[in-house]
Coordinates of C-alpha atoms and ligand atoms in Angstrom, one line a residue:
Chain A
M961 CA 0.0 0.0 0.0
S962 CA 2.7 2.5 1.0
D963 CA 4.5 1.5 -2.1
D964 CA 1.4 2.7 -4.0
I965 CA 1.2 6.0 -2.2
Y966 CA 4.9 6.9 -2.3
R967 CA 5.3 6.3 -6.0
E968 CA 8.2 7.8 -8.0
I969 CA 6.1 10.8 -9.1
I970 CA 5.0 11.8 -5.6
L971 CA 8.6 11.5 -4.3
D972 CA 9.8 13.5 -7.4
H973 CA 7.3 16.4 -6.7
Y974 CA 8.1 16.2 -3.0
R975 CA 11.9 16.5 -3.6
N976 CA 11.8 18.7 -6.7
P977 CA 8.7 20.8 -6.3
R978 CA 7.5 22.7 -9.3
N979 CA 6.5 26.3 -9.0
K980 CA 7.9 26.6 -5.5
G981 CA 8.8 30.0 -4.2
R982 CA 7.4 33.5 -4.2
L983 CA 6.1 36.0 -6.8
P984 CA 7.4 39.6 -6.9
N985 CA 4.0 41.2 -7.1
P986 CA 1.3 38.7 -6.6
D987 CA -2.3 39.7 -7.1
V988 CA -3.3 37.5 -4.2
S989 CA -1.5 35.5 -1.5
I990 CA -3.0 33.2 1.1
H991 CA -1.6 31.0 3.8
D992 CA -3.3 28.2 5.6
S993 CA -2.2 25.2 7.7
N994 CA -3.6 21.9 8.8
P995 CA -4.0 22.0 12.6
L996 CA -4.0 18.2 12.7
C997 CA -0.4 17.7 11.5
G998 CA 1.0 21.2 11.0
D999 CA 1.3 21.1 7.2
E1000 CA 1.5 24.6 5.8
I1001 CA 0.9 26.0 2.3
D1002 CA 1.1 29.5 0.9
M1003 CA -0.2 30.2 -2.5
H1004 CA 0.8 33.3 -4.6
L1005 CA -1.1 34.1 -7.8
K1006 CA -0.7 36.4 -10.7
V1007 CA -4.0 36.9 -12.6
E1008 CA -4.6 38.6 -15.9
E1009 CA -7.9 38.9 -17.6
D1010 CA -9.2 36.2 -15.2
K1011 CA -6.5 33.8 -16.2
I1012 CA -3.9 32.4 -13.7
T1013 CA -0.7 33.6 -15.5
D1014 CA 1.7 32.7 -12.8
I1015 CA 1.4 30.7 -9.6
K1016 CA 3.9 29.8 -6.9
F1017 CA 3.6 28.0 -3.6
E1018 CA 5.6 27.8 -0.4
G1019 CA 5.1 25.2 2.2
R1020 CA 6.3 22.6 4.5
G1021 CA 4.9 19.3 5.5
C1022 CA 4.5 15.7 4.4
A1023 CA 5.2 14.4 1.0
I1024 CA 1.5 14.1 0.2
S1025 CA 0.7 17.7 1.0
Q1026 CA 3.8 19.1 -0.8
A1027 CA 3.6 16.9 -3.9
S1028 CA -0.1 17.6 -4.1
A1029 CA 0.5 21.4 -4.0
S1030 CA 3.2 21.1 -6.6
M1031 CA 1.0 19.1 -8.9
L1032 CA -1.9 21.5 -8.4
T1033 CA 0.1 24.5 -9.5
E1034 CA 0.9 22.7 -12.7
M1035 CA -2.7 21.8 -13.2
V1036 CA -4.1 25.3 -12.9
L1037 CA -1.4 27.4 -14.5
N1038 CA -2.7 29.3 -17.5
K1039 CA -6.3 28.2 -16.7
P1040 CA -9.2 30.6 -15.9
L1041 CA -9.3 31.6 -12.3
K1042 CA -13.0 31.0 -12.0
H1043 CA -12.5 27.3 -12.9
V1044 CA -11.0 26.9 -9.5
K1045 CA -14.5 27.0 -8.1
D1046 CA -15.4 23.8 -10.0
L1047 CA -12.4 21.8 -8.8
V1048 CA -13.5 19.0 -6.4
K1049 CA -11.5 16.7 -4.3
E1050 CA -11.7 13.8 -6.8
D1051 CA -9.9 16.0 -9.4
I1052 CA -7.0 16.4 -7.0
L1053 CA -6.9 12.8 -5.8
E1054 CA -7.0 11.6 -9.4
N1055 CA -4.4 14.1 -10.4
I1056 CA -1.9 12.9 -7.8
G1057 CA -3.0 9.3 -8.3
L1058 CA -4.1 8.7 -4.7
T1059 CA -7.7 7.6 -4.6
N1060 CA -7.6 5.4 -1.5
L1061 CA -6.1 7.6 1.2
G1062 CA -7.5 7.3 4.7
P1063 CA -9.4 10.1 6.2
A1064 CA -6.4 11.6 8.1
R1065 CA -4.2 11.7 5.1
I1066 CA -6.8 13.0 2.7
K1067 CA -6.6 16.3 4.5
C1068 CA -2.9 16.5 3.6
A1069 CA -3.7 15.9 -0.1
L1070 CA -6.4 18.6 -0.1
L1071 CA -4.8 21.4 1.8
S1072 CA -3.4 23.0 -1.3
L1073 CA -6.8 23.0 -3.0
K1074 CA -8.3 24.7 0.1
V1075 CA -5.7 27.4 -0.1
L1076 CA -6.2 27.9 -3.8
K1077 CA -9.9 28.2 -3.3
M1078 CA -9.4 30.7 -0.5
S1079 CA -7.1 32.7 -2.9
M1080 CA -9.7 32.8 -5.6
V1081 CA -12.4 34.1 -3.2
K1082 CA -10.0 36.7 -1.8
Y1083 CA -9.0 37.8 -5.3
Y1084 CA -12.6 38.5 -6.2
A1085 CA -13.5 39.9 -2.8
D1086 CA -10.7 42.4 -3.1
R1087 CA -12.0 43.6 -6.4
D1088 CA -15.7 43.3 -6.0
P1089 CA -16.9 42.5 -2.5
E1090 CA -20.5 42.3 -3.6
S1091 CA -20.0 39.4 -6.1
A1092 CA -17.3 37.5 -4.3
S1093 CA -19.7 35.2 -2.5
K1094 CA -20.7 33.6 -5.7
Y1095 CA -17.2 32.1 -5.9
E1096 CA -17.5 30.5 -2.5
N1097 CA -18.3 26.8 -2.4
E1098 CA -21.1 25.5 -0.2
P1099 CA -19.7 24.0 3.0
G1100 CA -18.5 20.5 2.3
A1101 CA -18.8 20.9 -1.5
Y1102 CA -15.3 19.8 -2.3
Chain B
M508 CA 16.2 -5.3 43.3
Q509 CA 13.5 -7.8 43.6
K510 CA 13.5 -10.5 41.0
S511 CA 10.6 -9.9 38.5
A512 CA 7.5 -11.7 39.7
L513 CA 5.8 -10.8 36.4
S514 CA 7.5 -11.0 33.1
V515 CA 6.5 -8.7 30.3
Y516 CA 5.1 -11.7 28.5
E517 CA 2.8 -12.4 31.4
I518 CA 1.8 -8.8 31.6
R519 CA 0.8 -8.8 28.0
Q520 CA -1.7 -11.5 28.7
D521 CA -3.6 -9.0 30.8
F522 CA -4.2 -6.6 27.9
P523 CA -6.8 -7.9 25.5
I524 CA -6.1 -5.2 22.9
L525 CA -2.6 -6.4 22.4
K526 CA -4.0 -9.5 20.6
R527 CA -5.8 -7.6 18.0
K528 CA -4.7 -7.4 14.4
V529 CA -4.6 -4.2 12.4
G530 CA -4.5 -3.5 8.7
D531 CA -3.5 -6.5 6.7
N532 CA -3.6 -9.0 9.6
K533 CA -0.6 -7.5 11.3
T534 CA -0.2 -7.8 15.1
L535 CA -0.5 -4.5 16.8
V536 CA 2.8 -2.9 18.0
Y537 CA 1.5 -0.1 20.2
L538 CA 4.2 2.5 20.7
D539 CA 2.1 5.5 21.4
N540 CA 2.0 5.2 25.1
A541 CA 2.9 8.8 25.9
A542 CA -0.5 9.7 24.3
T543 CA -2.5 7.1 26.2
T544 CA -1.8 3.6 27.4
Q545 CA -3.8 0.4 26.9
K546 CA -6.0 -1.0 29.7
P547 CA -5.7 -4.3 31.4
F548 CA -8.7 -6.6 32.1
S549 CA -8.8 -5.6 35.7
V550 CA -9.5 -2.0 34.8
I551 CA -12.1 -2.9 32.2
N552 CA -13.7 -5.3 34.6
A553 CA -13.8 -2.8 37.4
I554 CA -15.8 -0.4 35.3
H555 CA -18.0 -3.2 34.0
D556 CA -18.6 -4.3 37.6
Y557 CA -19.5 -0.8 38.8
Y558 CA -22.1 -0.3 36.0
S559 CA -23.4 -3.9 36.4
N560 CA -23.6 -4.1 40.1
Y561 CA -23.5 -0.9 42.1
N562 CA -24.1 2.1 39.8
A563 CA -25.3 5.0 41.9
N564 CA -24.4 8.6 42.5
I565 CA -22.0 9.2 45.3
H566 CA -21.7 11.1 48.5
R567 CA -25.3 11.7 49.4
A568 CA -27.2 8.5 48.9
V569 CA -28.2 6.6 51.9
H570 CA -29.1 3.4 50.0
Q571 CA -26.7 0.5 49.6
L572 CA -25.7 1.1 46.0
G573 CA -24.8 4.7 46.8
E574 CA -22.7 3.6 49.8
E575 CA -20.9 1.0 47.8
A576 CA -20.2 3.5 45.0
T577 CA -19.0 6.1 47.4
L578 CA -16.7 3.7 49.1
A579 CA -15.1 2.5 45.9
Y580 CA -14.7 6.1 44.7
E581 CA -13.1 7.2 47.9
Q582 CA -10.9 4.1 48.0
T583 CA -9.3 5.3 44.8
R584 CA -8.5 8.6 46.4
E585 CA -6.7 6.7 49.2
K586 CA -4.8 4.7 46.6
V587 CA -3.8 7.8 44.8
A588 CA -2.6 9.5 48.0
K589 CA -0.5 6.5 48.8
F590 CA 0.8 6.1 45.2
I591 CA 2.3 9.6 45.3
N592 CA 2.9 9.6 49.0
A593 CA 0.6 12.6 49.8
S594 CA 0.1 13.2 53.5
S595 CA -3.6 12.9 53.3
T596 CA -6.5 12.2 51.0
E597 CA -7.7 15.7 51.5
E598 CA -5.0 16.8 49.2
I599 CA -6.2 14.7 46.2
I600 CA -8.7 16.3 43.8
F601 CA -10.2 14.4 40.9
T602 CA -10.6 16.3 37.6
R603 CA -11.2 15.3 34.0
N604 CA -7.5 15.2 33.1
A605 CA -4.1 16.8 33.7
T606 CA -5.1 19.8 31.6
E607 CA -8.1 20.5 33.8
A608 CA -6.0 20.0 36.9
I609 CA -3.5 22.7 35.7
N610 CA -6.4 25.0 34.7
L611 CA -7.9 24.5 38.1
V612 CA -4.7 25.9 39.7
S613 CA -4.4 28.8 37.2
Y614 CA -8.0 29.9 37.7
A615 CA -8.5 29.2 41.4
W616 CA -5.1 29.8 42.9
G617 CA -3.5 31.9 40.1
R618 CA -6.2 34.5 39.9
K619 CA -5.9 35.2 43.6
N620 CA -2.1 34.8 44.1
V621 CA -0.3 35.9 40.9
N622 CA 0.0 39.7 40.8
D623 CA 0.5 42.5 38.4
G624 CA 4.2 42.7 37.3
Q625 CA 5.1 39.2 38.6
S626 CA 6.6 36.5 36.4
I627 CA 5.4 32.9 35.8
V628 CA 8.3 30.7 34.9
I629 CA 7.8 27.6 32.7
T630 CA 10.1 25.9 30.2
E631 CA 10.5 25.5 26.5
M632 CA 9.6 21.9 26.6
E633 CA 6.1 22.2 28.1
H634 CA 3.0 20.6 26.7
H635 CA 0.4 23.1 25.5
S636 CA -1.6 22.3 28.6
N637 CA 1.1 23.8 30.7
I638 CA 1.5 26.9 28.5
V639 CA -1.9 28.1 27.5
P640 CA -3.4 28.4 31.0
W641 CA -0.4 30.6 32.0
Q642 CA -0.7 32.7 28.9
I643 CA -4.4 33.3 29.8
L644 CA -3.5 34.1 33.4
S645 CA -0.6 36.4 32.6
G646 CA -2.8 38.2 30.1
E647 CA -5.4 38.9 32.8
K648 CA -2.9 39.8 35.4
N649 CA -0.4 41.7 33.4
A650 CA 2.2 39.1 34.5
K651 CA 5.1 38.0 32.4
L652 CA 5.6 34.4 31.1
C653 CA 9.2 33.4 31.1
Y654 CA 10.7 30.3 29.5
I655 CA 13.6 28.3 30.9
G656 CA 15.5 27.3 27.7
V657 CA 16.4 23.8 26.6
D658 CA 20.0 23.2 25.6
D659 CA 21.1 21.3 22.5
R660 CA 21.3 18.0 24.4
G661 CA 17.8 18.3 25.6
Y662 CA 18.5 19.4 29.2
L663 CA 17.0 22.5 30.9
R664 CA 19.3 25.5 31.0
M665 CA 19.6 25.9 34.7
E666 CA 21.4 29.2 34.3
D667 CA 18.2 30.6 32.8
Y668 CA 16.3 29.5 35.9
K669 CA 18.8 31.0 38.3
S670 CA 18.7 34.3 36.5
F671 CA 14.9 34.4 36.6
L672 CA 15.0 33.8 40.3
D673 CA 17.6 36.4 40.8
K674 CA 16.2 39.1 38.6
S675 CA 12.4 38.8 38.5
N676 CA 9.6 38.7 40.9
V677 CA 8.5 35.2 40.3
G678 CA 5.0 34.2 41.4
L679 CA 4.9 30.6 40.3
I680 CA 7.1 27.9 38.6
S681 CA 5.3 25.4 36.5
L682 CA 7.1 22.6 34.7
S683 CA 6.8 19.1 33.6
E684 CA 8.9 16.5 35.4
M685 CA 9.4 14.5 32.2
S686 CA 9.1 15.9 28.7
N687 CA 6.6 14.2 26.4
V688 CA 8.8 14.8 23.4
L689 CA 12.4 14.7 24.6
G690 CA 11.9 12.3 27.5
T691 CA 14.1 14.6 29.6
I692 CA 13.6 14.1 33.3
V693 CA 14.3 17.4 35.0
P694 CA 16.3 17.9 38.3
L695 CA 13.1 18.4 40.2
N696 CA 14.5 18.3 43.8
E697 CA 17.0 21.0 42.9
I698 CA 14.5 23.2 41.1
I699 CA 12.0 23.0 44.0
K700 CA 14.6 23.7 46.6
M701 CA 15.8 26.8 44.8
A702 CA 12.2 28.0 44.4
H703 CA 11.3 27.5 48.0
R704 CA 14.3 29.3 49.2
D705 CA 12.6 32.4 47.7
G706 CA 9.1 31.2 48.9
I707 CA 7.9 30.5 45.4
P708 CA 5.5 27.6 44.8
V709 CA 6.1 25.0 42.2
L710 CA 3.5 23.1 40.0
V711 CA 4.7 19.8 38.6
D712 CA 3.1 18.6 35.4
A713 CA 3.5 14.9 36.2
A714 CA 1.5 13.6 33.2
Q715 CA 4.5 11.8 31.9
S716 CA 6.3 11.1 35.2
V717 CA 3.8 9.5 37.6
P718 CA 3.0 6.8 35.1
H719 CA 6.6 5.9 34.6
L720 CA 8.7 6.8 37.7
P721 CA 8.3 6.5 41.4
V722 CA 7.0 9.9 42.6
D723 CA 6.9 11.1 46.2
V724 CA 5.3 14.5 46.7
Q725 CA 6.5 14.9 50.2
K726 CA 10.1 14.1 49.3
T727 CA 10.2 16.6 46.3
D728 CA 8.0 19.0 48.4
C729 CA 6.2 20.2 45.3
D730 CA 3.1 22.4 45.9
F731 CA 0.9 21.2 43.1
L732 CA 1.1 18.1 41.0
A733 CA -1.1 17.2 38.0
F734 CA -1.5 14.0 36.0
S735 CA -4.0 11.9 34.0
A736 CA -5.2 8.4 34.7
H737 CA -5.4 7.4 31.0
K738 CA -1.6 7.6 30.6
M739 CA -1.2 4.9 33.4
L740 CA -3.6 2.1 32.5
G741 CA -6.6 4.0 33.7
P742 CA -9.6 5.2 31.8
T743 CA -9.9 8.5 30.0
G744 CA -11.8 11.3 31.7
V745 CA -10.0 11.2 35.1
G746 CA -7.3 13.6 36.1
I747 CA -5.6 14.1 39.5
L748 CA -4.6 17.3 41.1
Y749 CA -2.5 17.1 44.3
V750 CA -2.3 20.4 46.3
K751 CA -0.4 20.8 49.5
R752 CA -2.9 21.2 52.3
K753 CA -1.9 24.6 53.5
I754 CA -2.3 26.0 50.0
L755 CA -5.6 24.2 49.5
E756 CA -7.1 25.6 52.6
E757 CA -6.7 29.1 51.3
M758 CA -7.6 28.3 47.7
P759 CA -11.0 29.6 46.4
P760 CA -13.2 27.1 44.6
F761 CA -13.1 26.6 40.9
I762 CA -16.4 25.1 39.7
G763 CA -19.5 26.0 41.7
G764 CA -22.4 23.6 42.1
G765 CA -23.5 20.4 43.7
D766 CA -21.2 18.3 45.7
M767 CA -18.8 21.2 46.5
I768 CA -21.1 22.8 49.0
K769 CA -22.1 22.2 52.6
E770 CA -25.0 24.7 52.8
V771 CA -26.6 26.9 50.1
H772 CA -28.7 29.9 50.9
K773 CA -30.2 32.5 48.7
Q774 CA -27.3 34.8 48.8
N775 CA -24.4 32.7 50.1
T776 CA -22.9 29.3 50.3
V777 CA -20.8 27.4 52.8
Y778 CA -18.4 25.4 50.9
N779 CA -17.7 21.7 51.6
D780 CA -14.6 20.4 53.3
L781 CA -11.4 19.5 51.4
P782 CA -11.1 18.1 48.9
Y783 CA -14.8 18.0 47.9
R784 CA -14.9 21.8 47.7
F785 CA -13.0 21.4 44.4
E786 CA -15.1 18.6 42.9
G787 CA -18.3 20.4 41.7
G788 CA -20.9 18.2 40.0
T789 CA -21.1 14.5 39.5
P790 CA -17.6 13.2 38.8
N791 CA -16.5 10.4 36.5
I792 CA -17.4 7.7 39.1
A793 CA -16.8 4.7 36.9
G794 CA -13.5 6.2 35.7
V795 CA -12.2 6.9 39.1
I796 CA -13.1 3.3 40.2
G797 CA -11.4 1.9 37.1
F798 CA -8.4 4.0 38.0
G799 CA -8.2 2.4 41.4
A800 CA -7.8 -1.0 39.6
A801 CA -5.0 0.6 37.4
L802 CA -3.1 1.7 40.5
D803 CA -3.5 -1.8 42.0
Y804 CA -2.0 -3.2 38.8
L805 CA 1.0 -0.8 38.9
N806 CA 1.5 -1.5 42.6
R807 CA 1.7 -5.2 41.9
I808 CA 4.5 -4.6 39.5
G809 CA 6.2 -1.8 41.5
M810 CA 7.2 1.5 40.0
N811 CA 10.9 0.8 40.4
R812 CA 10.4 -2.2 38.1
V813 CA 8.4 -0.1 35.6
R814 CA 11.2 2.3 35.5
D815 CA 13.9 -0.4 35.1
H816 CA 12.0 -2.0 32.3
E817 CA 11.7 1.3 30.4
I818 CA 15.3 2.2 30.8
D819 CA 16.2 -1.2 29.4
I820 CA 13.9 -1.0 26.4
T821 CA 14.8 2.6 25.7
K822 CA 18.5 1.8 25.7
Y823 CA 17.9 -1.0 23.3
A824 CA 15.7 1.1 21.0
M825 CA 18.1 4.1 21.1
S826 CA 21.1 2.1 20.2
A827 CA 19.2 0.4 17.3
L828 CA 18.0 3.8 16.0
A829 CA 21.4 5.3 16.2
D830 CA 22.6 2.6 13.8
I831 CA 20.2 3.6 11.1
K832 CA 21.6 6.1 8.6
D833 CA 20.2 9.6 8.7
V834 CA 18.4 9.2 12.0
I835 CA 18.4 12.3 14.2
L836 CA 17.5 11.6 17.9
Y837 CA 16.2 14.4 20.1
G838 CA 16.7 14.6 23.8
P839 CA 19.3 13.2 26.3
L840 CA 21.4 10.3 25.0
D841 CA 21.7 8.7 28.4
A842 CA 18.7 6.5 29.1
N843 CA 19.1 7.2 32.8
D844 CA 18.2 10.9 32.3
R845 CA 15.1 10.2 30.2
G846 CA 11.9 8.3 30.1
G847 CA 10.8 5.8 27.5
V848 CA 9.8 8.4 24.9
I849 CA 12.0 8.7 21.8
S850 CA 11.5 11.5 19.3
F851 CA 13.4 11.3 16.1
N852 CA 13.5 12.2 12.4
I853 CA 14.9 10.3 9.5
A854 CA 16.4 12.0 6.4
D855 CA 13.7 13.9 4.5
I856 CA 10.9 11.6 5.4
H857 CA 8.2 13.7 7.0
P858 CA 6.9 12.2 10.3
H859 CA 3.4 11.8 8.9
D860 CA 4.6 9.9 6.0
L861 CA 6.6 7.7 8.3
A862 CA 3.6 7.1 10.6
T863 CA 1.6 6.0 7.5
I864 CA 4.3 3.6 6.4
M865 CA 4.8 2.2 9.9
N866 CA 1.0 1.8 10.3
E867 CA 1.0 -0.7 7.5
R868 CA 3.3 -3.0 9.6
G869 CA 0.9 -2.6 12.5
V870 CA 3.3 -0.2 14.3
A871 CA 1.5 2.7 16.0
I872 CA 3.8 5.6 16.5
R873 CA 2.9 9.3 16.8
S874 CA 3.9 12.0 14.4
G875 CA 3.5 15.8 14.7
H876 CA 4.2 18.5 17.2
H877 CA 3.0 16.5 20.2
C878 CA 1.3 19.5 21.6
A879 CA 4.7 21.1 22.1
Q880 CA 5.0 23.7 19.3
V881 CA 7.2 26.0 21.4
L882 CA 9.7 23.1 21.7
M883 CA 9.3 22.3 17.9
E884 CA 10.4 25.9 17.2
R885 CA 13.3 25.5 19.6
L886 CA 14.4 22.3 17.8
D887 CA 13.7 24.1 14.5
V888 CA 11.6 21.2 13.1
P889 CA 8.0 21.3 12.0
A890 CA 7.3 17.8 13.5
T891 CA 9.0 14.7 14.9
S892 CA 8.1 11.0 15.0
R893 CA 7.8 9.6 18.5
A894 CA 7.9 6.1 19.8
S895 CA 7.0 5.7 23.5
F896 CA 7.0 2.6 25.6
Y897 CA 5.2 1.1 28.6
I898 CA 5.2 -2.0 30.8
Y899 CA 3.9 -4.4 28.0
N900 CA 6.4 -3.4 25.2
T901 CA 9.0 -6.0 24.3
K902 CA 12.4 -5.9 22.5
E903 CA 10.8 -8.0 19.8
E904 CA 8.4 -5.1 19.2
V905 CA 11.3 -2.7 19.0
D906 CA 12.8 -5.0 16.3
I907 CA 9.6 -4.8 14.3
F908 CA 9.6 -1.1 14.7
I909 CA 13.2 -0.9 13.5
D910 CA 12.4 -3.2 10.6
A911 CA 9.5 -0.9 9.6
L912 CA 11.9 2.0 9.6
H913 CA 14.2 0.3 7.2
N914 CA 11.1 -0.4 5.0
A915 CA 10.3 3.4 5.1
R916 CA 13.9 4.1 3.9
R917 CA 13.4 1.7 1.1
I918 CA 10.1 3.2 0.0
F919 CA 11.6 6.7 0.1
K920 CA 14.5 5.4 -2.0
L921 CA 17.1 6.3 0.6
Ligands
LIG1661 C1 3.6 16.4 29.7 C2 2.1 16.4 29.5 N1 1.4 17.3 30.1 C3 0.1 17.3 30.0 C4 -0.6 16.5 29.1 C5 -2.1 16.6 29.0 O1 -2.7 15.5 29.4 P1 -4.3 15.4 29.2 O2 -4.6 15.6 27.7 O3 -4.7 14.0 29.7 O4 -4.9 16.5 30.0 C6 0.1 15.5 28.4 C7 -0.5 14.6 27.5 O5 -0.2 14.4 26.4 C8 1.6 15.5 28.6 O6 2.3 14.6 27.9

């Protein structure tokens, strides 16, 4: 089982994360952590004409949380920002190839998605507080 | 030393859970004893017996069940007093856990006795339950919270302590006798002697020490001592606070309500005698009775033998760990200066990943900050893995643990 989780690709993204670091002038930056295990993720986004034109993450934590963040940045780069709203946990778990994680470890895999969604909501809230709520997911939606 | 009357293999027979399989039919190797320990039949049966045969509320009932329940509950108080060598049962207060015991002191005693401008001295290796109550109190009282540092070998920096005593107006010292992360056992006698020379009271967080070492409150002369039953074979939901009688007599109550009163009138109340004054509301009767059976069990083994067993297994595990490439061990290297708690990291394997991989072999270890984030900052790590032992752990289990570590190295291609 562990051999299935910690496949080459997860270890590769863990040890050689893509898009890791900061952005000079991000349009939005959000930090969050997982109180259960202390994993931390910061997301920094550059957005032009509602497209994610650059994205970087910072973070520390387990291989699953960090590889998942790295893979998520690749997945959404150059995609429309509002599509972030439609991402659900299955998208992430399939993307990283881990569909049978236990409940404790799923939180690690999904932390970066949570931070990305928070970033999107904040981006719209900063620009148009009235309409920002339409980008928020229902509780438990993803 | 007395020849062991009970071997660890015999002890294991008393713990039903140790027979269960986990995951893919693996025998459980339970190495998370610093978080909570497993329970022997005698404890489980004592709780079962109470609910099956004499369940009743205590202290006021005149009927037979009430009398039996009260007797059993109070017998545990006697056993606790004896176990830590308190001078009387009046000094033993039951709470929900060690955390509540510490909070009881901070709210009831601290609010009255810690004053504006004073310092509360704790250490960098405290559990959150011995940090947060003092942050709350120092916020309310405009007091200062001072930390005795931890040196690179995992020992307290006694020079910090001396300088706090010399330079600040210290109102209380509160520290754990044994760290739940580093295992460090602190020089308690010396610390308390120095504090008392200046008339400063000392609270001992004994959550990790009473379960693993002989503890004598009269010998150390501590003023407050807090621990949890669930870390020493007892049930969850029972904590113990020992307070020296002359402090207790002056201490205002914490939780008001039934049981803690003698007389209640419209505008005033006459509080009950010690220690009942501090036990408002119906307590965890079954839990306290179960804890009595846990104390009997430990007494049968003897705390010196518990300690010897843990030194032995800790030495064995530490030397095996030290042989593994890229393992970093935290805390004192001398097993005589530490308890059976080993925190470590291994190369770039995050503790959560390690715990997941170990779990597959049936090995239960803990990973994370262990409710000691101040210490994690001091060690400059986000988390550690931790294996912790108790009376039923064997060297064979350590071997399985070490083998699982090698497997983790393989999976991480190290
Ligand atoms: C040193 C120390 N203090 C306090 C506690 C808190 O114990 P409880 O959660 O039972 O209140 C623990 C438990 O992990 C501990 O290890």
